[in-house]
CSV table of C-alpha atoms in Angstrom, one decimal:
chain,number,residue,atom,x,y,z
A,1,MET,CA,10.5,12.1,4.0
A,2,SER,CA,9.8,15.3,2.3
A,3,LEU,CA,6.7,15.6,4.2
A,4,ASN,CA,8.7,15.1,7.4
A,5,VAL,CA,10.8,18.1,6.1
A,6,LEU,CA,7.6,20.2,5.4
A,7,GLY,CA,6.3,19.1,8.8
A,8,SER,CA,9.4,20.2,10.6
A,9,LEU,CA,9.6,23.4,8.7
A,10,ALA,CA,5.9,24.2,9.7
A,11,SER,CA,6.4,23.1,13.2
A,12,ALA,CA,8.6,26.1,13.5
A,13,GLU,CA,5.6,28.2,13.2
A,14,GLY,CA,3.7,26.1,16.0
A,15,GLY,CA,1.7,23.0,16.1
A,16,GLY,CA,3.6,20.7,13.9
A,17,PHE,CA,2.5,17.7,11.6
A,18,GLU,CA,2.1,14.5,13.2
A,19,THR,CA,2.6,11.8,10.6
A,20,PRO,CA,0.1,8.8,10.8
A,21,THR,CA,1.3,5.9,12.8
A,22,THR,CA,0.3,2.4,13.3
A,23,ALA,CA,-1.5,3.5,16.3
A,24,GLU,CA,-4.2,4.7,13.6
A,25,PHE,CA,-5.2,1.2,13.2
A,26,TYR,CA,-6.3,0.2,16.6
A,27,GLN,CA,-9.5,2.0,17.3
A,28,PRO,CA,-11.7,0.4,20.2
A,29,LEU,CA,-15.2,1.8,20.1
A,30,LEU,CA,-16.6,-0.2,23.1
A,31,PHE,CA,-14.6,-1.5,26.0
A,32,ASP,CA,-10.7,-2.0,26.1
A,33,GLY,CA,-8.2,-4.8,26.2
A,34,PRO,CA,-8.6,-8.1,24.3
A,35,LEU,CA,-12.3,-8.2,24.5
A,36,ALA,CA,-12.9,-4.7,23.0
A,37,ILE,CA,-15.3,-4.1,20.2
A,38,THR,CA,-13.0,-2.3,17.5
A,39,ARG,CA,-13.8,-0.5,14.4
A,40,PRO,CA,-12.6,-3.5,12.2
A,41,ALA,CA,-14.8,-5.9,14.1
A,42,VAL,CA,-17.9,-3.5,13.4
A,43,VAL,CA,-16.9,-3.2,9.8
A,44,LEU,CA,-16.6,-6.8,9.5
A,45,MET,CA,-19.9,-7.6,10.8
A,46,LEU,CA,-21.4,-4.9,8.7
A,47,SER,CA,-19.9,-6.5,5.6
A,48,VAL,CA,-21.2,-10.1,6.5
A,49,GLY,CA,-24.8,-8.7,6.9
A,50,LEU,CA,-24.5,-6.6,3.6
A,51,ILE,CA,-23.2,-9.7,1.6
A,52,ALA,CA,-25.8,-11.8,3.0
A,53,TRP,CA,-28.4,-9.4,2.3
A,54,PHE,CA,-27.2,-8.9,-1.2
A,55,LEU,CA,-26.7,-12.4,-2.3
A,56,ILE,CA,-30.2,-13.4,-0.9
A,57,ALA,CA,-31.9,-10.5,-2.5
A,58,THR,CA,-30.3,-11.0,-5.8
A,59,THR,CA,-30.8,-14.7,-6.2
A,60,ARG,CA,-34.1,-15.4,-4.3
A,61,ARG,CA,-36.0,-14.6,-7.4
A,62,ALA,CA,-33.6,-15.7,-10.0
A,63,ALA,CA,-35.0,-15.0,-13.5
A,64,ILE,CA,-34.0,-16.2,-17.1
A,65,VAL,CA,-33.5,-12.5,-17.9
A,66,PRO,CA,-31.3,-11.5,-14.9
A,67,SER,CA,-31.9,-8.1,-13.2
A,68,LYS,CA,-28.9,-5.7,-12.8
A,69,GLY,CA,-28.2,-7.3,-9.2
A,70,GLN,CA,-28.6,-10.7,-10.1
A,71,TRP,CA,-26.1,-10.1,-13.3
A,72,VAL,CA,-23.6,-8.7,-10.7
A,73,THR,CA,-23.8,-11.8,-8.5
A,74,GLU,CA,-23.8,-14.3,-11.4
A,75,GLY,CA,-20.8,-12.5,-12.8
A,76,ALA,CA,-18.8,-12.7,-9.7
A,77,TYR,CA,-19.9,-16.3,-9.0
A,78,GLY,CA,-19.0,-17.4,-12.6
A,79,PHE,CA,-15.7,-15.7,-12.4
A,80,ILE,CA,-14.6,-17.8,-9.2
A,81,ARG,CA,-16.4,-21.0,-10.5
A,82,ASN,CA,-14.8,-20.9,-14.0
A,83,GLY,CA,-12.1,-18.6,-14.0
A,84,VAL,CA,-10.3,-19.8,-10.7
A,85,ALA,CA,-11.7,-22.9,-9.3
A,86,ARG,CA,-12.2,-24.9,-12.6
A,87,ASP,CA,-9.1,-23.6,-14.3
A,88,ILE,CA,-6.8,-24.3,-11.2
A,89,ILE,CA,-8.2,-27.3,-9.5
A,90,GLY,CA,-9.4,-29.1,-12.7
A,91,SER,CA,-12.9,-30.2,-13.7
A,92,LYS,CA,-13.1,-33.3,-11.8
A,93,ASP,CA,-13.5,-32.2,-8.2
A,94,PHE,CA,-13.5,-28.4,-8.3
A,95,LEU,CA,-17.3,-28.0,-7.5
A,96,ARG,CA,-16.9,-28.8,-3.6
A,97,PHE,CA,-14.3,-26.1,-3.3
A,98,VAL,CA,-16.4,-23.4,-5.0
A,99,PRO,CA,-18.4,-22.3,-2.0
A,100,LEU,CA,-15.2,-21.8,0.2
A,101,LEU,CA,-13.5,-20.0,-2.6
A,102,PHE,CA,-16.5,-17.7,-3.5
A,103,THR,CA,-17.0,-17.0,0.2
A,104,MET,CA,-13.3,-16.0,0.5
A,105,PHE,CA,-13.5,-13.8,-2.5
A,106,VAL,CA,-16.6,-11.9,-1.6
A,107,LEU,CA,-15.7,-11.4,2.0
A,108,ILE,CA,-12.1,-10.1,1.1
A,109,LEU,CA,-13.4,-8.1,-1.8
A,110,VAL,CA,-16.2,-6.2,0.2
A,111,ASN,CA,-13.9,-5.6,3.2
A,112,ASN,CA,-11.0,-4.3,1.1
A,113,LEU,CA,-13.4,-2.0,-0.8
A,114,PHE,CA,-14.6,-0.5,2.7
A,115,GLY,CA,-11.0,0.9,2.9
A,116,VAL,CA,-12.3,3.5,0.4
A,117,ILE,CA,-16.1,3.7,0.6
A,118,PRO,CA,-16.6,7.0,2.5
A,119,PRO,CA,-18.9,6.3,5.5
A,120,VAL,CA,-16.8,3.3,6.6
A,121,GLN,CA,-13.3,4.0,5.2
A,122,PHE,CA,-11.6,1.3,7.2
A,123,PRO,CA,-9.8,-1.8,5.2
A,124,THR,CA,-10.6,-4.6,7.9
A,125,MET,CA,-7.7,-6.6,6.7
A,126,SER,CA,-5.3,-3.9,7.9
A,127,ARG,CA,-5.8,-5.7,11.3
A,128,ILE,CA,-3.4,-8.7,10.9
A,129,GLY,CA,-5.9,-11.0,13.0
A,130,ILE,CA,-8.3,-11.3,10.3
A,131,PRO,CA,-6.2,-12.3,7.3
A,132,ILE,CA,-4.5,-14.8,10.1
A,133,ALA,CA,-8.1,-16.3,10.5
A,134,LEU,CA,-8.9,-16.7,6.7
A,135,THR,CA,-5.6,-18.1,6.2
A,136,LEU,CA,-5.9,-20.6,9.1
A,137,VAL,CA,-9.2,-21.9,7.2
A,138,VAL,CA,-7.2,-22.3,3.8
A,139,TYR,CA,-4.2,-23.9,5.8
A,140,VAL,CA,-6.4,-26.6,7.5
A,141,VAL,CA,-8.2,-27.4,4.4
A,142,TYR,CA,-5.4,-28.0,2.1
A,143,HIS,CA,-3.4,-30.0,4.8
A,144,TYR,CA,-6.7,-32.1,5.6
A,145,ILE,CA,-7.6,-32.8,2.0
A,146,GLY,CA,-4.1,-34.0,1.2
A,147,ILE,CA,-3.6,-36.0,4.2
A,148,LYS,CA,-7.2,-37.5,3.8
A,149,ARG,CA,-6.2,-38.5,0.3
A,150,VAL,CA,-3.0,-40.4,0.6
A,151,GLY,CA,-2.5,-40.6,4.4
A,152,LEU,CA,-0.2,-38.9,6.7
A,153,GLY,CA,3.2,-40.8,5.9
A,154,ALA,CA,2.6,-40.8,2.1
A,155,TYR,CA,1.7,-37.0,2.4
A,156,PHE,CA,5.1,-36.4,3.6
A,157,LYS,CA,6.7,-38.5,1.1
A,158,HIS,CA,4.9,-36.8,-1.8
A,159,LEU,CA,6.4,-33.6,-0.7
A,160,VAL,CA,9.7,-34.6,-2.6
A,161,PRO,CA,9.3,-35.3,-6.1
A,162,ASP,CA,10.3,-38.8,-7.6
A,163,GLY,CA,13.6,-39.3,-9.4
A,164,LEU,CA,15.9,-37.2,-7.4
A,165,PRO,CA,19.4,-38.4,-6.6
A,166,GLY,CA,19.6,-39.8,-3.0
A,167,TRP,CA,22.0,-37.1,-1.4
A,168,ILE,CA,19.5,-34.1,-2.3
A,169,VAL,CA,16.5,-35.7,-0.9
A,170,PRO,CA,16.7,-34.6,2.8
A,171,LEU,CA,17.7,-31.0,1.6
A,172,ILE,CA,14.6,-30.8,-0.7
A,173,PHE,CA,12.6,-32.3,2.2
A,174,VAL,CA,13.5,-29.7,4.6
A,175,LEU,CA,12.9,-26.9,2.0
A,176,GLU,CA,9.4,-28.3,0.9
A,177,VAL,CA,8.3,-28.6,4.6
A,178,ILE,CA,9.4,-25.1,5.3
A,179,THR,CA,7.6,-24.1,2.1
A,180,PHE,CA,4.3,-26.0,3.0
A,181,PHE,CA,4.1,-25.4,6.8
A,182,ILE,CA,5.5,-22.0,7.1
A,183,THR,CA,6.2,-20.0,4.2
A,184,ARG,CA,2.8,-20.5,2.4
A,185,PRO,CA,0.6,-19.4,5.2
A,186,LEU,CA,2.9,-16.6,6.2
A,187,THR,CA,2.9,-14.9,2.8
A,188,LEU,CA,-0.8,-15.6,2.3
A,189,ALA,CA,-1.5,-13.7,5.3
A,190,LEU,CA,1.0,-11.1,5.2
A,191,ARG,CA,0.4,-10.3,1.6
A,192,LEU,CA,-3.2,-9.2,2.3
A,193,PHE,CA,-2.5,-7.5,5.5
A,194,GLY,CA,0.5,-5.6,4.1
A,195,ASN,CA,-1.1,-4.5,1.0
A,196,MET,CA,-4.3,-3.1,3.0
A,197,PHE,CA,-2.1,-1.6,5.8
A,198,ALA,CA,0.4,0.0,3.5
A,199,GLY,CA,-2.3,1.2,1.1
A,200,HIS,CA,-4.4,2.7,3.8
A,201,LEU,CA,-1.3,4.2,5.7
A,202,LEU,CA,-0.4,6.1,2.3
A,203,LEU,CA,-4.0,7.5,1.8
A,204,LEU,CA,-3.8,8.8,5.5
A,205,LEU,CA,-0.5,10.4,4.9
A,206,PHE,CA,-1.4,12.2,1.8
A,207,ILE,CA,-4.9,13.4,3.0
A,208,THR,CA,-3.7,14.4,6.6
A,209,GLY,CA,-0.5,15.9,5.2
A,210,GLY,CA,-2.4,17.8,2.5
A,211,GLU,CA,-5.0,19.1,4.9
A,212,TYR,CA,-2.2,20.2,7.3
A,213,MET,CA,-0.4,22.1,4.5
A,214,ILE,CA,-3.4,24.0,3.2
A,215,ILE,CA,-4.6,25.0,6.6
A,216,HIS,CA,-1.5,25.9,8.5
A,217,GLY,CA,1.0,26.4,5.6
A,218,GLY,CA,2.1,29.5,3.7
A,219,ILE,CA,1.3,30.1,0.0
A,220,GLY,CA,4.0,27.6,-1.3
A,221,LEU,CA,2.8,24.9,1.1
A,222,LYS,CA,-0.9,25.5,0.1
A,223,ILE,CA,0.2,24.7,-3.5
A,224,ALA,CA,2.0,21.5,-2.3
A,225,GLY,CA,-1.2,20.6,-0.3
A,226,ALA,CA,-3.2,20.8,-3.4
A,227,GLY,CA,-0.7,18.5,-5.1
A,228,SER,CA,-0.9,16.2,-2.1
A,229,PHE,CA,-4.7,15.9,-2.3
A,230,ALA,CA,-4.4,15.3,-6.0
A,231,MET,CA,-1.9,12.6,-5.3
A,232,ALA,CA,-4.5,11.1,-2.6
A,233,PHE,CA,-6.9,11.1,-5.3
A,234,VAL,CA,-4.8,9.2,-7.8
A,235,LEU,CA,-3.8,6.7,-5.1
A,236,THR,CA,-7.4,6.1,-4.2
A,237,ILE,CA,-8.0,5.0,-7.7
A,238,PHE,CA,-4.8,2.8,-7.5
A,239,GLU,CA,-6.1,1.3,-4.0
A,240,ILE,CA,-9.4,0.2,-5.7
A,241,LEU,CA,-7.4,-1.7,-8.1
A,242,ILE,CA,-5.1,-3.2,-5.4
A,243,GLU,CA,-8.3,-4.3,-3.4
A,244,PHE,CA,-9.7,-6.2,-6.3
A,245,LEU,CA,-6.3,-7.7,-7.2
A,246,GLN,CA,-5.7,-8.7,-3.6
A,247,ALA,CA,-9.1,-10.4,-3.2
A,248,TYR,CA,-8.4,-12.2,-6.4
A,249,ILE,CA,-4.8,-13.2,-5.6
A,250,PHE,CA,-5.9,-14.5,-2.2
A,251,THR,CA,-8.5,-16.6,-3.8
A,252,LEU,CA,-6.1,-17.8,-6.7
A,253,LEU,CA,-3.6,-18.9,-4.2
A,254,ALA,CA,-5.9,-20.9,-2.1
A,255,ALA,CA,-7.1,-22.6,-5.2
A,256,THR,CA,-3.5,-23.2,-6.2
A,257,TYR,CA,-2.8,-24.7,-2.7
A,258,ILE,CA,-5.9,-26.8,-2.8
A,259,ALA,CA,-5.0,-28.2,-6.2
A,260,GLY,CA,-1.5,-29.1,-5.0
A,261,SER,CA,-3.0,-31.2,-2.3
A,262,LEU,CA,-5.2,-32.8,-4.8
A,263,SER,CA,-2.8,-33.7,-7.5
A,264,ASP,CA,-0.5,-36.7,-7.3
A,265,GLU,CA,2.7,-34.9,-7.9
A,266,HIS,CA,3.7,-31.6,-6.0
B,1,MET,CA,16.6,14.8,10.2
B,2,THR,CA,15.2,12.2,12.5
B,3,GLY,CA,13.6,8.8,11.3
B,4,ASN,CA,13.7,5.0,11.6
B,5,ILE,CA,16.5,3.2,10.0
B,6,ALA,CA,14.2,0.2,9.5
B,7,ILE,CA,12.3,2.0,6.6
B,8,LEU,CA,15.7,1.8,4.7
B,9,GLY,CA,15.5,-1.8,5.0
B,10,TYR,CA,12.1,-1.9,3.4
B,11,GLY,CA,13.5,0.3,0.6
B,12,LEU,CA,16.3,-2.3,0.0
B,13,SER,CA,13.9,-5.2,0.3
B,14,ALA,CA,11.6,-3.6,-2.5
B,15,ILE,CA,14.5,-3.5,-5.1
B,16,GLY,CA,14.5,-7.3,-5.8
B,17,PRO,CA,10.7,-7.9,-5.9
B,18,GLY,CA,10.4,-4.6,-7.9
B,19,VAL,CA,12.7,-6.0,-10.8
B,20,GLY,CA,11.1,-9.5,-10.3
B,21,ILE,CA,7.5,-8.1,-10.9
B,22,GLY,CA,8.8,-5.9,-13.9
B,23,LEU,CA,10.4,-9.0,-15.6
B,24,ILE,CA,7.0,-11.1,-14.9
B,25,PHE,CA,4.7,-8.6,-16.6
B,26,ALA,CA,7.3,-7.9,-19.5
B,27,ALA,CA,7.0,-11.6,-20.1
B,28,TYR,CA,3.4,-11.5,-19.9
B,29,ILE,CA,3.0,-8.6,-22.3
B,30,ASN,CA,5.4,-10.4,-24.7
B,31,GLY,CA,3.3,-13.5,-24.5
B,32,VAL,CA,0.0,-11.7,-25.0
B,33,ALA,CA,1.5,-9.8,-28.0
B,34,ARG,CA,2.6,-13.0,-29.7
B,35,GLN,CA,-0.3,-14.9,-29.0
B,36,PRO,CA,-3.5,-12.9,-27.9
B,37,GLU,CA,-5.8,-15.9,-27.6
B,38,ALA,CA,-3.5,-17.1,-24.7
B,39,ARG,CA,-4.4,-14.1,-22.6
B,40,GLY,CA,-6.6,-15.9,-20.2
B,41,MET,CA,-4.2,-18.5,-19.3
B,42,LEU,CA,-1.3,-16.4,-19.0
B,43,GLN,CA,-3.0,-13.9,-16.8
B,44,SER,CA,-3.6,-16.2,-14.0
B,45,ILE,CA,0.0,-17.4,-14.4
B,46,ALA,CA,1.4,-13.8,-14.3
B,47,ILE,CA,-0.6,-12.8,-11.3
B,48,LEU,CA,0.4,-15.8,-9.5
B,49,GLY,CA,4.1,-15.1,-10.2
B,50,PHE,CA,3.4,-11.4,-9.3
B,51,ALA,CA,1.9,-12.4,-5.9
B,52,LEU,CA,4.9,-14.8,-5.1
B,53,ALA,CA,7.6,-12.0,-6.1
B,54,GLU,CA,5.7,-9.4,-4.1
B,55,ALA,CA,5.6,-11.4,-0.8
B,56,LEU,CA,9.4,-10.6,-0.4
B,57,ALA,CA,8.6,-6.8,-0.4
B,58,ILE,CA,5.7,-7.4,2.0
B,59,PHE,CA,8.0,-9.3,4.4
B,60,GLY,CA,10.3,-6.1,4.3
B,61,LEU,CA,7.3,-3.8,5.0
B,62,VAL,CA,6.1,-5.7,8.1
B,63,LEU,CA,9.8,-6.3,9.6
B,64,ALA,CA,10.3,-2.6,9.1
B,65,PHE,CA,7.5,-2.0,11.6
B,66,VAL,CA,8.3,-4.9,13.7
B,67,PHE,CA,11.9,-4.1,14.4
B,68,LYS,CA,11.5,-0.6,15.6
């Protein structure tokens, strides 16, 4: 809000500061309309190529004494395999979900980090369609393994825990159906999208605001502009933390949902 | 001053998760202080709770942009 006030003050002198809007996130590079090749699409393809190159290059000549790259890859893989998959899903059948979880983690992490890495600087996940696609994979997987394990009827029966008084069962059933089929995928996609979107908008606001105040403002506004740049620097560090955290949380929640479908009681 | 009142809705929706996330991490810090070797186990539980509480604030943020 204070930036709005500053902007309106400055606009009295001409020009005026335009706060970044949601329109900043739609950037078609080639064509237009639904088939446009947009900036996030290019970033996503770039990230896939980069991940494939890095993973192949660091594991093709795997050695007992690892190189630096191999150490990074093994660290990330070990973290997902032991820290997420085995701890959450359990040691019995976690191994077949490790590829899915590792792919999700690396893809989201690299795409999130692209939000602050200079030549790219666009978090792919701030376009809602891409988190939705990732969530759809998780959604299909955890329902599929749940239904395959016990059958369709029993799957719905298992939604309600045993030993509840009869009158409360329909109520709990409705609540659990809403949780399983609506709330879970919705929050999974929106959490990733919302964090990346809000973070990028915040950085845009502080950097463009700082730039405007330094170039167009008086001496007081120039000092405030320097403060705005300092704030943008601090927020960039914070943003890197959030980017790691969101990749981890997405993987953790996917593992939790899969574990819920595999266990006997929900 | 002009603006979008939906942003106020986001402010309101951020109060609850803010308090909730504070409570979750307070409990996590307490737990680790009492029993440092339980850190690994508590960490994933704390982050899970954090993610679930945060969802409400994210709903608020998205709806602030949806209902223009």
